[in-house]
PDB file of C-alpha atoms in Angstrom:
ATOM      1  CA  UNK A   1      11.160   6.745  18.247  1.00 76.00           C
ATOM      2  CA  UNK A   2       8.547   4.473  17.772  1.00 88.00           C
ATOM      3  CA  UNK A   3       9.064   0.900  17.119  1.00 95.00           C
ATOM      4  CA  UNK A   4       5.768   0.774  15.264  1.00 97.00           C
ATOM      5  CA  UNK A   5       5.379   1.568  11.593  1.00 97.00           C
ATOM      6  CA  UNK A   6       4.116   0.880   7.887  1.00 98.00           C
ATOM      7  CA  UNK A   7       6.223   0.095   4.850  1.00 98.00           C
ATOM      8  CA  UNK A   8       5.707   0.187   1.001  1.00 98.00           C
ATOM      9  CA  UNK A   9       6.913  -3.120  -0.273  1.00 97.00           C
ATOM     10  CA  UNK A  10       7.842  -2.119  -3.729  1.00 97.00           C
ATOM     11  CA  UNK A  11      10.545  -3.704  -6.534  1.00 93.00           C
ATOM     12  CA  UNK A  12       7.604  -4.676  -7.761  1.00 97.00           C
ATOM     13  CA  UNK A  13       4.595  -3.526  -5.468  1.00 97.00           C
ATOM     14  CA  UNK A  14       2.996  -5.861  -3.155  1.00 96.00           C
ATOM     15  CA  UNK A  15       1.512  -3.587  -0.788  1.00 97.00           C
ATOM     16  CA  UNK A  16       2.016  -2.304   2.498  1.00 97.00           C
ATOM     17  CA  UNK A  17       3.542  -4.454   5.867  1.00 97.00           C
ATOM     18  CA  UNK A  18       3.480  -3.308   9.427  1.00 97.00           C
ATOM     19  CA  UNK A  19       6.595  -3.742  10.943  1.00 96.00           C
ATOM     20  CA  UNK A  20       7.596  -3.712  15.065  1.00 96.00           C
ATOM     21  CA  UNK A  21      11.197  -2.804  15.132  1.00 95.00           C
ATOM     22  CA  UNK A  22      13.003  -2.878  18.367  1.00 93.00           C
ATOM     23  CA  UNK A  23      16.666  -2.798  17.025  1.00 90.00           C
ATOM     24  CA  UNK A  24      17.554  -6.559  17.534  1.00 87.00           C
ATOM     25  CA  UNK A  25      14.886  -8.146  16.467  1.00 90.00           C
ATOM     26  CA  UNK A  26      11.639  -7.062  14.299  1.00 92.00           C
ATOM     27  CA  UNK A  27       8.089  -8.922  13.369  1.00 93.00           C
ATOM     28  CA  UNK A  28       6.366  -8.121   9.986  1.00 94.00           C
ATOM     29  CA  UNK A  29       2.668  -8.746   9.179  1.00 94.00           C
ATOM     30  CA  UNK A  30       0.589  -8.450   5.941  1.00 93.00           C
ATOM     31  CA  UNK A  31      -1.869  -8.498   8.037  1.00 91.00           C
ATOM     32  CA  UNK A  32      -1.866  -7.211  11.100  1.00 90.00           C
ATOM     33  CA  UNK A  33      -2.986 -10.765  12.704  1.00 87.00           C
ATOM     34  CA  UNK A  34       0.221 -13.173  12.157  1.00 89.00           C
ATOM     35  CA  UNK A  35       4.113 -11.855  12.276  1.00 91.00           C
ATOM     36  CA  UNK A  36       7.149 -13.318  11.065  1.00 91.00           C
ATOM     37  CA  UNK A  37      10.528 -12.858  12.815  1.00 90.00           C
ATOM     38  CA  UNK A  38      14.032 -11.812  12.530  1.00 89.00           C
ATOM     39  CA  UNK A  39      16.509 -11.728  15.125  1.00 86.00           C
ATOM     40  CA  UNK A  40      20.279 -10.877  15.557  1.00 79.00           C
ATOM     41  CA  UNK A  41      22.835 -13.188  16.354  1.00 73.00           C
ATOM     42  CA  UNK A  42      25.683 -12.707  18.386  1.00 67.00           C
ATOM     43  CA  UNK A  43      27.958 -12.154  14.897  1.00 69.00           C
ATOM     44  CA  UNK A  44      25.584  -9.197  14.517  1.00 67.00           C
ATOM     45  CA  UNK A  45      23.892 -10.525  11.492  1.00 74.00           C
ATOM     46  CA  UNK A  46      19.931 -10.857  11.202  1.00 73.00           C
ATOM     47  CA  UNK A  47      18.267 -14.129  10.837  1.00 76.00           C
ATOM     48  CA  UNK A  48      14.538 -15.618  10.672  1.00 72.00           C
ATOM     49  CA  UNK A  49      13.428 -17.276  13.932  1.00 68.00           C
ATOM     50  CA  UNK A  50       9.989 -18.092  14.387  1.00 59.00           C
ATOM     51  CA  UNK A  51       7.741 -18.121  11.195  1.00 56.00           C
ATOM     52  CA  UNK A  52       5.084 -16.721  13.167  1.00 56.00           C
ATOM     53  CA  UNK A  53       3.830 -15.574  16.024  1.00 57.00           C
ATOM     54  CA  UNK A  54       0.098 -14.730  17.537  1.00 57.00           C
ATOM     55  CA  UNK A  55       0.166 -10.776  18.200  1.00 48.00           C
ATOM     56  CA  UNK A  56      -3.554 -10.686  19.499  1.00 48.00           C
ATOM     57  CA  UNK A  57      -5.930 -12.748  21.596  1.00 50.00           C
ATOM     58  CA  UNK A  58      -5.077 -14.646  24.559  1.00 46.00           C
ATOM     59  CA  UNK A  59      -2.319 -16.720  23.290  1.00 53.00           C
ATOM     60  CA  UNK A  60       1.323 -15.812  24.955  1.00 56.00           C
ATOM     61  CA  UNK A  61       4.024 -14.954  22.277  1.00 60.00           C
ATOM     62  CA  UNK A  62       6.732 -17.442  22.539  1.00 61.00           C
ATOM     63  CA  UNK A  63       9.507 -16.283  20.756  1.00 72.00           C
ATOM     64  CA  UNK A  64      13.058 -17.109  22.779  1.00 69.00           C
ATOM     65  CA  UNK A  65      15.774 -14.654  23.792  1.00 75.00           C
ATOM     66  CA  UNK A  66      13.861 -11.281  22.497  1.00 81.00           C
ATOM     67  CA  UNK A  67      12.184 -10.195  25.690  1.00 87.00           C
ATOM     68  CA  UNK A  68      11.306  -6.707  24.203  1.00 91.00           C
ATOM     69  CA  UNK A  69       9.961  -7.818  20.936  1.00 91.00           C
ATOM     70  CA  UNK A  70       8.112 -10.585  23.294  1.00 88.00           C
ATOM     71  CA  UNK A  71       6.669  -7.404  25.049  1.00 91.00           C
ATOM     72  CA  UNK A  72       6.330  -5.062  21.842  1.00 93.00           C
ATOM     73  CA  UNK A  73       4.216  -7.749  20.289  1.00 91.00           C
ATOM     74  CA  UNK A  74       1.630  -8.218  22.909  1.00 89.00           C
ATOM     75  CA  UNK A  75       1.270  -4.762  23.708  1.00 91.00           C
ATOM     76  CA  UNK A  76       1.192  -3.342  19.996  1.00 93.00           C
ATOM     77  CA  UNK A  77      -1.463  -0.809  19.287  1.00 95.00           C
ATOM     78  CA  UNK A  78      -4.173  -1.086  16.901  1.00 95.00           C
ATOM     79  CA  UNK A  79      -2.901  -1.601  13.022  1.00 96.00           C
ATOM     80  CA  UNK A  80      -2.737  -0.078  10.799  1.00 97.00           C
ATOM     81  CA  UNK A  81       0.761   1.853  12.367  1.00 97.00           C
ATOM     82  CA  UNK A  82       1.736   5.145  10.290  1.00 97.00           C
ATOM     83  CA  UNK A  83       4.012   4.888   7.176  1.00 97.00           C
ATOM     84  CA  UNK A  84       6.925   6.155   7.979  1.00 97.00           C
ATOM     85  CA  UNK A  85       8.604   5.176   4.237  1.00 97.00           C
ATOM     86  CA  UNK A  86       9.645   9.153   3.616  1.00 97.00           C
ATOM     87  CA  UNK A  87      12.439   8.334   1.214  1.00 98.00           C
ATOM     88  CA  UNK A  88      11.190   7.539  -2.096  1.00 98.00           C
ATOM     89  CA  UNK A  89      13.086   6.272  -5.036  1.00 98.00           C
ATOM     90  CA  UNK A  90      11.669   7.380  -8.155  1.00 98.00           C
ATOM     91  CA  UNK A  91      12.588   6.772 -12.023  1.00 98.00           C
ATOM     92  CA  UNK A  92      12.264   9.624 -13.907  1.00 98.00           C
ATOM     93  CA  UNK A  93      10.348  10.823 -16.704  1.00 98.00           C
ATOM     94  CA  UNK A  94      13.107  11.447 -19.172  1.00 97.00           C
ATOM     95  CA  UNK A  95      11.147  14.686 -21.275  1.00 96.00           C
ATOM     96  CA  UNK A  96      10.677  16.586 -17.971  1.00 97.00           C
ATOM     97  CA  UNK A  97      13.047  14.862 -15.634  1.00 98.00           C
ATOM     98  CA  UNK A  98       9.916  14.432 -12.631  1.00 98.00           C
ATOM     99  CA  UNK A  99       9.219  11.162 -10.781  1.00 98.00           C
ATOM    100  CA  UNK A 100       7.658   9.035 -13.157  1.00 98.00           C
ATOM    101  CA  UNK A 101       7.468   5.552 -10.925  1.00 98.00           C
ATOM    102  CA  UNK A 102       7.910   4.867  -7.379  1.00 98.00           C
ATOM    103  CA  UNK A 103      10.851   2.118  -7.417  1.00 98.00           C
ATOM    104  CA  UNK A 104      11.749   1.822  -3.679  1.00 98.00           C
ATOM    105  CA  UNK A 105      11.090   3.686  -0.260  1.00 98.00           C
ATOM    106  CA  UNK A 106      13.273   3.703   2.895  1.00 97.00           C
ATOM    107  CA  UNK A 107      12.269   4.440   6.688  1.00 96.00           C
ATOM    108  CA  UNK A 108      15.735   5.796   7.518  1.00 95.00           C
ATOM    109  CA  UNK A 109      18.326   7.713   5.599  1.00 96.00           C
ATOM    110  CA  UNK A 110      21.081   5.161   5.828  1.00 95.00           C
ATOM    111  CA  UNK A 111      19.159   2.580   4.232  1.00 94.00           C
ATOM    112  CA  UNK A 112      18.812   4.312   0.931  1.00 96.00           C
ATOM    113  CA  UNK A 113      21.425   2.221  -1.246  1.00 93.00           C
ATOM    114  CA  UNK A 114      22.510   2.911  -4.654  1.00 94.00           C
ATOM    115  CA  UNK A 115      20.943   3.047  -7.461  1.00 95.00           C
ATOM    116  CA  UNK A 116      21.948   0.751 -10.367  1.00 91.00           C
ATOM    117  CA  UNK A 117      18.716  -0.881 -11.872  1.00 92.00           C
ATOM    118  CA  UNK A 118      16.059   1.437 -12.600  1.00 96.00           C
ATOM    119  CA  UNK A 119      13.852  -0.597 -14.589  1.00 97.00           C
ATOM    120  CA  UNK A 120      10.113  -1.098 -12.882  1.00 98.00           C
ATOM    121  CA  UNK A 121       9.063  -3.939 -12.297  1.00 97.00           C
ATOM    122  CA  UNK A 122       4.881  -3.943 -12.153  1.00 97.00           C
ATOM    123  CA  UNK A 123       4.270  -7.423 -10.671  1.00 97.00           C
ATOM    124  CA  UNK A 124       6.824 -10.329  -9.963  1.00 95.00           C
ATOM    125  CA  UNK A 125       8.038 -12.516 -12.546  1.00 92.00           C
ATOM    126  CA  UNK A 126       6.178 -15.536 -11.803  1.00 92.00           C
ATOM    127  CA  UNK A 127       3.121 -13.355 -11.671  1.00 93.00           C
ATOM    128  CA  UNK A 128       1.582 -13.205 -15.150  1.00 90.00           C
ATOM    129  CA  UNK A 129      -2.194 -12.542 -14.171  1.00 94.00           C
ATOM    130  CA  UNK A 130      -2.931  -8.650 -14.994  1.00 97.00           C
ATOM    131  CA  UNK A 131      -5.408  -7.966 -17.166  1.00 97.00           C
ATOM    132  CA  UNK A 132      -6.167  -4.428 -18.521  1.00 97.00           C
ATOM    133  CA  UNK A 133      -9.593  -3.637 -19.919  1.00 97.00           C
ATOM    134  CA  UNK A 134      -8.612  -1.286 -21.898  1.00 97.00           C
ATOM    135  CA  UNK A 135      -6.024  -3.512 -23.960  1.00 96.00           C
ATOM    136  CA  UNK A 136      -8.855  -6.178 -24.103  1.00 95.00           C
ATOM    137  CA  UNK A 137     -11.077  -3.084 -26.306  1.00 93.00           C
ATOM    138  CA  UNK A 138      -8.128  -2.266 -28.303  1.00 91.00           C
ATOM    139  CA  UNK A 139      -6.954  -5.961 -29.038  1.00 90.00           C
ATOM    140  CA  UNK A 140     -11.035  -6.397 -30.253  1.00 88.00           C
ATOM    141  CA  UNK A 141     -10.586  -4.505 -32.819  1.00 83.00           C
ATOM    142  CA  UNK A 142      -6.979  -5.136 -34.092  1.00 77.00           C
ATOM    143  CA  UNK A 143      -5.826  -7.161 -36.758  1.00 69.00           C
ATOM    144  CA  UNK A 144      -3.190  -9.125 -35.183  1.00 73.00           C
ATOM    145  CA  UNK A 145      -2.931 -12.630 -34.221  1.00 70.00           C
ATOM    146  CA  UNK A 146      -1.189 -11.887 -31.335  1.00 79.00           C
ATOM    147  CA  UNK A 147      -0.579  -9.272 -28.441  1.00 82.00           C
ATOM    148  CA  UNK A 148       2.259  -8.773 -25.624  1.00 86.00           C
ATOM    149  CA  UNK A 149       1.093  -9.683 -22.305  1.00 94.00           C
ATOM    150  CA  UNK A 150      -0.756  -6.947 -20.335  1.00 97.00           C
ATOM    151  CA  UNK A 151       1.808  -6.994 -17.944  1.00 97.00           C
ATOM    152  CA  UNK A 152       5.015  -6.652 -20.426  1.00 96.00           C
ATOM    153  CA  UNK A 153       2.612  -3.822 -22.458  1.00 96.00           C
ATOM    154  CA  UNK A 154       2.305  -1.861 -19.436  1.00 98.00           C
ATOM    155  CA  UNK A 155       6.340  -2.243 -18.334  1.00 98.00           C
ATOM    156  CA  UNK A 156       7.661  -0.963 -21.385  1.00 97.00           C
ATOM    157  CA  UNK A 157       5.276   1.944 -22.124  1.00 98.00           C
ATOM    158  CA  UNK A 158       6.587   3.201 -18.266  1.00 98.00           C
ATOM    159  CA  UNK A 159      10.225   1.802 -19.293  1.00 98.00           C
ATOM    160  CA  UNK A 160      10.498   3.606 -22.897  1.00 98.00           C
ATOM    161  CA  UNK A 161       9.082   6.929 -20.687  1.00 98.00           C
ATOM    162  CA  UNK A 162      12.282   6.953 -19.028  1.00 98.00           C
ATOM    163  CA  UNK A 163      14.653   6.063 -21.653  1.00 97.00           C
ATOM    164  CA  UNK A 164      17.187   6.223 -23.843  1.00 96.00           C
ATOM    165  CA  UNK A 165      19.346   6.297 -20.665  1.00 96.00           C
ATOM    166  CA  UNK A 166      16.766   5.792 -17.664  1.00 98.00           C
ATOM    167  CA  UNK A 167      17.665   8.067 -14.596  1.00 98.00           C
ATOM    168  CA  UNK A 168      16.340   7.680 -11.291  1.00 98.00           C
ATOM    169  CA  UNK A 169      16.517   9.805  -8.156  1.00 98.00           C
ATOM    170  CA  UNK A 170      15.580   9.660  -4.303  1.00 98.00           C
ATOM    171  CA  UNK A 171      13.305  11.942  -2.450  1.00 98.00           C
ATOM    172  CA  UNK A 172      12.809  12.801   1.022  1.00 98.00           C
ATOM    173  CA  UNK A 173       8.949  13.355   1.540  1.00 98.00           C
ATOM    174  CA  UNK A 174       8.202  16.238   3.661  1.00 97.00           C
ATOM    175  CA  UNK A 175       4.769  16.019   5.213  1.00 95.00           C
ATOM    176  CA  UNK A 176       3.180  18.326   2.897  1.00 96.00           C
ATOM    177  CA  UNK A 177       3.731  15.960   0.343  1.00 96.00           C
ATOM    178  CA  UNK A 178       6.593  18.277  -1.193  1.00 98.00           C
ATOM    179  CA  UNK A 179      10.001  16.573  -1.591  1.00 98.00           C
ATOM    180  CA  UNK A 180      13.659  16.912  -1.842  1.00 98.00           C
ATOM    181  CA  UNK A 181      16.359  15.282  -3.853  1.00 98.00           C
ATOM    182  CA  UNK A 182      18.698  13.476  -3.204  1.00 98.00           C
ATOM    183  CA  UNK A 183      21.133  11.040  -4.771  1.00 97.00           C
ATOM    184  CA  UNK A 184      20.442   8.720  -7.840  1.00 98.00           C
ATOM    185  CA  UNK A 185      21.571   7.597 -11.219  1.00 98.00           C
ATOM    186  CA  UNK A 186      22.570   9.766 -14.196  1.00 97.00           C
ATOM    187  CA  UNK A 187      21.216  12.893 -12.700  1.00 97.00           C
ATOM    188  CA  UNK A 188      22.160  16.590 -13.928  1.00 95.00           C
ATOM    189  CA  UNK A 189      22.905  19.549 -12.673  1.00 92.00           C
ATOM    190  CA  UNK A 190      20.751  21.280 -10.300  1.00 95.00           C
ATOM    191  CA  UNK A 191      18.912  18.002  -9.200  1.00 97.00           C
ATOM    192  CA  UNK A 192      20.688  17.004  -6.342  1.00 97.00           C
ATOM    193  CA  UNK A 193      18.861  19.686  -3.906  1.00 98.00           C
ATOM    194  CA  UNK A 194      16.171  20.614  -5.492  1.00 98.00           C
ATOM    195  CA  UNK A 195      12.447  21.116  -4.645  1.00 98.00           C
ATOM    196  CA  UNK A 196       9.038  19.474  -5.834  1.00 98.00           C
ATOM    197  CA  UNK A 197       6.001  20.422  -4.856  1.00 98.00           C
ATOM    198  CA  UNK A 198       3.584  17.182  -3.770  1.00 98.00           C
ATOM    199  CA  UNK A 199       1.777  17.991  -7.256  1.00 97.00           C
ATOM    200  CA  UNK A 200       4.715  16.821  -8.964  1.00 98.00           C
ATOM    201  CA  UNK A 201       4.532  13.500  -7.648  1.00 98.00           C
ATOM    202  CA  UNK A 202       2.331  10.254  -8.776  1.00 98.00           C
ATOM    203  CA  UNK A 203      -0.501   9.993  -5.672  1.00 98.00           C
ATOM    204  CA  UNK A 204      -0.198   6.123  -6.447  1.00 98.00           C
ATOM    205  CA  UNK A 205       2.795   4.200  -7.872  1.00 98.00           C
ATOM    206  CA  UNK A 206       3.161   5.557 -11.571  1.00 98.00           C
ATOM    207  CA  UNK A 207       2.255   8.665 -13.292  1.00 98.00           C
ATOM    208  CA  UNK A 208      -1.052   9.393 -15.017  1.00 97.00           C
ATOM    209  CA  UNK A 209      -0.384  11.842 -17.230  1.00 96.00           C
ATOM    210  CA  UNK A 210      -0.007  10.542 -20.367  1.00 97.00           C
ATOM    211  CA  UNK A 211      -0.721  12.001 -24.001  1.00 94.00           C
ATOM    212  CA  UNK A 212      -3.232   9.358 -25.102  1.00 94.00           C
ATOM    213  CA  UNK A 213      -6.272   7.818 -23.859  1.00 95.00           C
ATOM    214  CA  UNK A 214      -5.408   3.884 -23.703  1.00 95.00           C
ATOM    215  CA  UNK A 215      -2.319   4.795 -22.049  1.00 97.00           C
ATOM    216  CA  UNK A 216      -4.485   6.921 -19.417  1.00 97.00           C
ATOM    217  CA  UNK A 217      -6.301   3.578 -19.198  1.00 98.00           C
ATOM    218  CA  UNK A 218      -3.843   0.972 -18.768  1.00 98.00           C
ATOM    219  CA  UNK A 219      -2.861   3.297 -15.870  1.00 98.00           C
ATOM    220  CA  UNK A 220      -5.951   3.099 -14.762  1.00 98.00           C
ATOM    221  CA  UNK A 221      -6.467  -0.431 -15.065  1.00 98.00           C
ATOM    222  CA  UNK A 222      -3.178  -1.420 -13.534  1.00 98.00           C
ATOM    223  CA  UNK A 223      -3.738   1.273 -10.083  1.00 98.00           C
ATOM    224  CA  UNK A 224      -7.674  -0.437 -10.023  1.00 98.00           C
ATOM    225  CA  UNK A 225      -6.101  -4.158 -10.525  1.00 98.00           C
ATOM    226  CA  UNK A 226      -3.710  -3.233  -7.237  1.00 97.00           C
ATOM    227  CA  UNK A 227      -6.868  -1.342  -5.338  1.00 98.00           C
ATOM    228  CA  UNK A 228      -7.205  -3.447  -2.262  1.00 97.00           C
ATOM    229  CA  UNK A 229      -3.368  -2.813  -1.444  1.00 97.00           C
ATOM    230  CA  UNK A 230      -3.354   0.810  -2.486  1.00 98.00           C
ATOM    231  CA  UNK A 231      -6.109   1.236  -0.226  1.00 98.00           C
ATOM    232  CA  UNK A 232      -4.039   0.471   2.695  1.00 98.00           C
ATOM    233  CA  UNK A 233      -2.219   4.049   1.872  1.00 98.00           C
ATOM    234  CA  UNK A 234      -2.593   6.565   3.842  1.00 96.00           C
ATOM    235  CA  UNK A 235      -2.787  10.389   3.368  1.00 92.00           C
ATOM    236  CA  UNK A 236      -4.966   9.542   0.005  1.00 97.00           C
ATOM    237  CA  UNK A 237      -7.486  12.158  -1.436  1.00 97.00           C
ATOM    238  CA  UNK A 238     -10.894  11.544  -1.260  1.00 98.00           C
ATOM    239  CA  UNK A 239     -11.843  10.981  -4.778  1.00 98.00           C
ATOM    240  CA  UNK A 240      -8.525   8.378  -5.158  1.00 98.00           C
ATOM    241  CA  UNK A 241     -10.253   6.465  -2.135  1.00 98.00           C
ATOM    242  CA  UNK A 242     -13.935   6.237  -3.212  1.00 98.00           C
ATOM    243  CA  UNK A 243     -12.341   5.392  -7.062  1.00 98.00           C
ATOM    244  CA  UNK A 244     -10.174   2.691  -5.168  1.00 98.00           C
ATOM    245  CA  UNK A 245     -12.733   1.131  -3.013  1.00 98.00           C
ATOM    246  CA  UNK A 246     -14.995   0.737  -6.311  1.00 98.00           C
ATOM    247  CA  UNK A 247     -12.278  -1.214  -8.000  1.00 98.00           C
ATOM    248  CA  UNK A 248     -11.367  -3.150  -4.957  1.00 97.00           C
ATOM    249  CA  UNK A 249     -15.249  -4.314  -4.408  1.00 97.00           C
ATOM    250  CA  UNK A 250     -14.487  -5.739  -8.013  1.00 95.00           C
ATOM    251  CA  UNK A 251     -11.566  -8.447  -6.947  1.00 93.00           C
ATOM    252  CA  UNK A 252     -12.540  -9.004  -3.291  1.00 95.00           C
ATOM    253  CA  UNK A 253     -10.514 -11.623  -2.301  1.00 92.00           C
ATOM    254  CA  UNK A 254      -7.365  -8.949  -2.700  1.00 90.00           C
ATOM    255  CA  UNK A 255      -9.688  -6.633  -0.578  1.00 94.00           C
ATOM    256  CA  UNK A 256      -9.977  -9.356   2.150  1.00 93.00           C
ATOM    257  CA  UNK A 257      -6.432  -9.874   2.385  1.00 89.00           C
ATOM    258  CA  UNK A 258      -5.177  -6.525   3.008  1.00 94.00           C
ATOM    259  CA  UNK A 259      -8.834  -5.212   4.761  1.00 96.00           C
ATOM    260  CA  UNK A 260      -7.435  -4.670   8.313  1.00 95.00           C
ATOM    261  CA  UNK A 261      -4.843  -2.748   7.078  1.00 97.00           C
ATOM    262  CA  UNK A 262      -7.140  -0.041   5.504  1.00 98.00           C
ATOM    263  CA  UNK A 263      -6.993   3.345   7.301  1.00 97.00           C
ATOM    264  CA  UNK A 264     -10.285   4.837   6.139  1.00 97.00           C
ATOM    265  CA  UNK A 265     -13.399   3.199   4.408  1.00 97.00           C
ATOM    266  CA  UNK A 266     -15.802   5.794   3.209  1.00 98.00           C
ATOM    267  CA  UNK A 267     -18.467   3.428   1.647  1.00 98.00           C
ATOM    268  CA  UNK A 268     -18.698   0.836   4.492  1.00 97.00           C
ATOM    269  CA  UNK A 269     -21.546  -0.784   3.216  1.00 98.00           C
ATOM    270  CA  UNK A 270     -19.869  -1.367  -0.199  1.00 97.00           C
ATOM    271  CA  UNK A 271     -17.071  -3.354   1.144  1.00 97.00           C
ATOM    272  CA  UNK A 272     -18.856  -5.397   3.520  1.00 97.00           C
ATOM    273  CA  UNK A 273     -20.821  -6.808   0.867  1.00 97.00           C
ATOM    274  CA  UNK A 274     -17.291  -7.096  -0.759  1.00 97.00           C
ATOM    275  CA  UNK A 275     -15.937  -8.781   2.096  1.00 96.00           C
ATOM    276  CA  UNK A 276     -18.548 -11.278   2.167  1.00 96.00           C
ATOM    277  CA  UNK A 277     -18.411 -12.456  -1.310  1.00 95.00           C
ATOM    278  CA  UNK A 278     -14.287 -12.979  -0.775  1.00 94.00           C
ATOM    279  CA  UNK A 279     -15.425 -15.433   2.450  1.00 93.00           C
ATOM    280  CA  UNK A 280     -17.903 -16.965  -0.095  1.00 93.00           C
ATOM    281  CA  UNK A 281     -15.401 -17.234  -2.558  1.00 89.00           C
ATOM    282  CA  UNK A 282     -12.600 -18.591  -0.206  1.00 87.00           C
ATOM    283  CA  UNK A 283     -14.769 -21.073   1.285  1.00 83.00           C
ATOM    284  CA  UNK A 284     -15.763 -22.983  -2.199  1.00 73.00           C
TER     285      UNK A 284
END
């Protein structure tokens, strides 16, 4: 098994980290460039060593008593590595019980734990920055003094999907894109066991089917708001990658951040003018 792979970092989303995993010890990167550690002790238990280390270039790792991450590290192939995430937690839609919201992934069986919050979570806490265009039209024109944040509006309209009594349920991905349950919370009979097709599942992190037009939108606005991460994806259609790229060439500095960790770029010339403006933009 290879020690290299790609993770989903969701609970809420922040993108995709490339992990080198050599069973005592493992380095993560955001970016492919710097890695963080975390080692095992002799009690067995996992702790952060070095905040990071140099995987590229001509600088040795120094990184003490993990000889084969040492050696994994400077001999790493080109990022980004394959997501292996394949078991998905998802909250489900409570009218037609399918996967409604992507709330966690796993690499290995073993690691999926039980469920017992599924409320989704769109951004951290302390992060209070989303802004959806299409609440901005619809606030315009409305008579009140004051709205809910962006980010709360868009929480609860996925939150009251799923409710009165919010079930969720794990996955394994097949590479299709067809999937299989698992375990979960509050789940009926029949569930655990049965089969999706990949057509039942979100391409991106929440459903888009939705009976109205501004909540179509806010979808929308909150998948083009995360662009430059989602982008890092792999295995996405054509169309979702071209209407990605457009909305990441909107907020470049996101796009610059997560840039070497993009798979595919079908309008190269696009983001490189993209990519420029986040350099201008970082260096004022």
């Amino acid at each position: 098994m290879s020690p290299y792979y790609g993770i989903r970092r969701l609970g809420p989303y922040l993108g995709v980290i490339q992990v080198i995993d050599v069973g005592d010890a493992c380095a993560y990167s955001t970016n492919g460039h710097s890695w963080r550690i975390r080692q095992q002790t002799a009690s067995g238990r996992f702790r952060w060593g070095v905040p990071h280390a140099a995987g590229t270039g001509n600088d040795p790792v120094r990184i003490t008593n993990a000889p084969k991450l040492v050696e994994a590290l400077e001999r790493h192939p080109p990022v980004p590595f394959p997501i292996r995430d394949r078991y998905e937690l998802w909250l489900l839609r409570q009218e037609t019980r399918k996967p409604l919201a992507l709330l966690s992934t796993r690499y290995r069986a073993e690691e999926m734990d039980a469920v017992r919050d599924p409320h989704w979570r769109a951004f951290p806490t302390t992060d209070s920055g989303f802004v959806s265009p299409t609440l901005l039209e619809r606030e315009a024109v409305s008579s009140r003094q004051r709205h809910p944040s962006h980010r709360d509006e868009l929480e609860n309209m996925i939150n009251m999907a799923s409710r009165p009594l919010p079930a969720a349920q794990w996955f394994e991905r097949r590479p299709d894109g067809s999937g299989i349950g698992l375990n979960g919370l509050r789940l009926v009979k029949n569930e655990t066991g049965r089969m999706l097709s990949a057509e039942a599942f979100p391409e991106l992190l929440v459903s888009e089917d939705w009976p109205d037009s501004n909540m179509c939108g806010l979808i929308d606005d909150y998948h083009n708001w995360c662009a430059g991460s989602l982008l890092a994806h792999q295995n996405l259609s054509v169309a979702t990658r071209k209407r990605l790229e457009r909305a990441a060439c909107q907020r470049p500095t996101g796009l610059l951040a997560v840039y070497p960790l993009i798979p595919e770029i079908l309008d190269k010339d696009a983001i490189d003018i993209a990519l420029v403006s986040a350099k201008l933009m970082n260096a004022c």
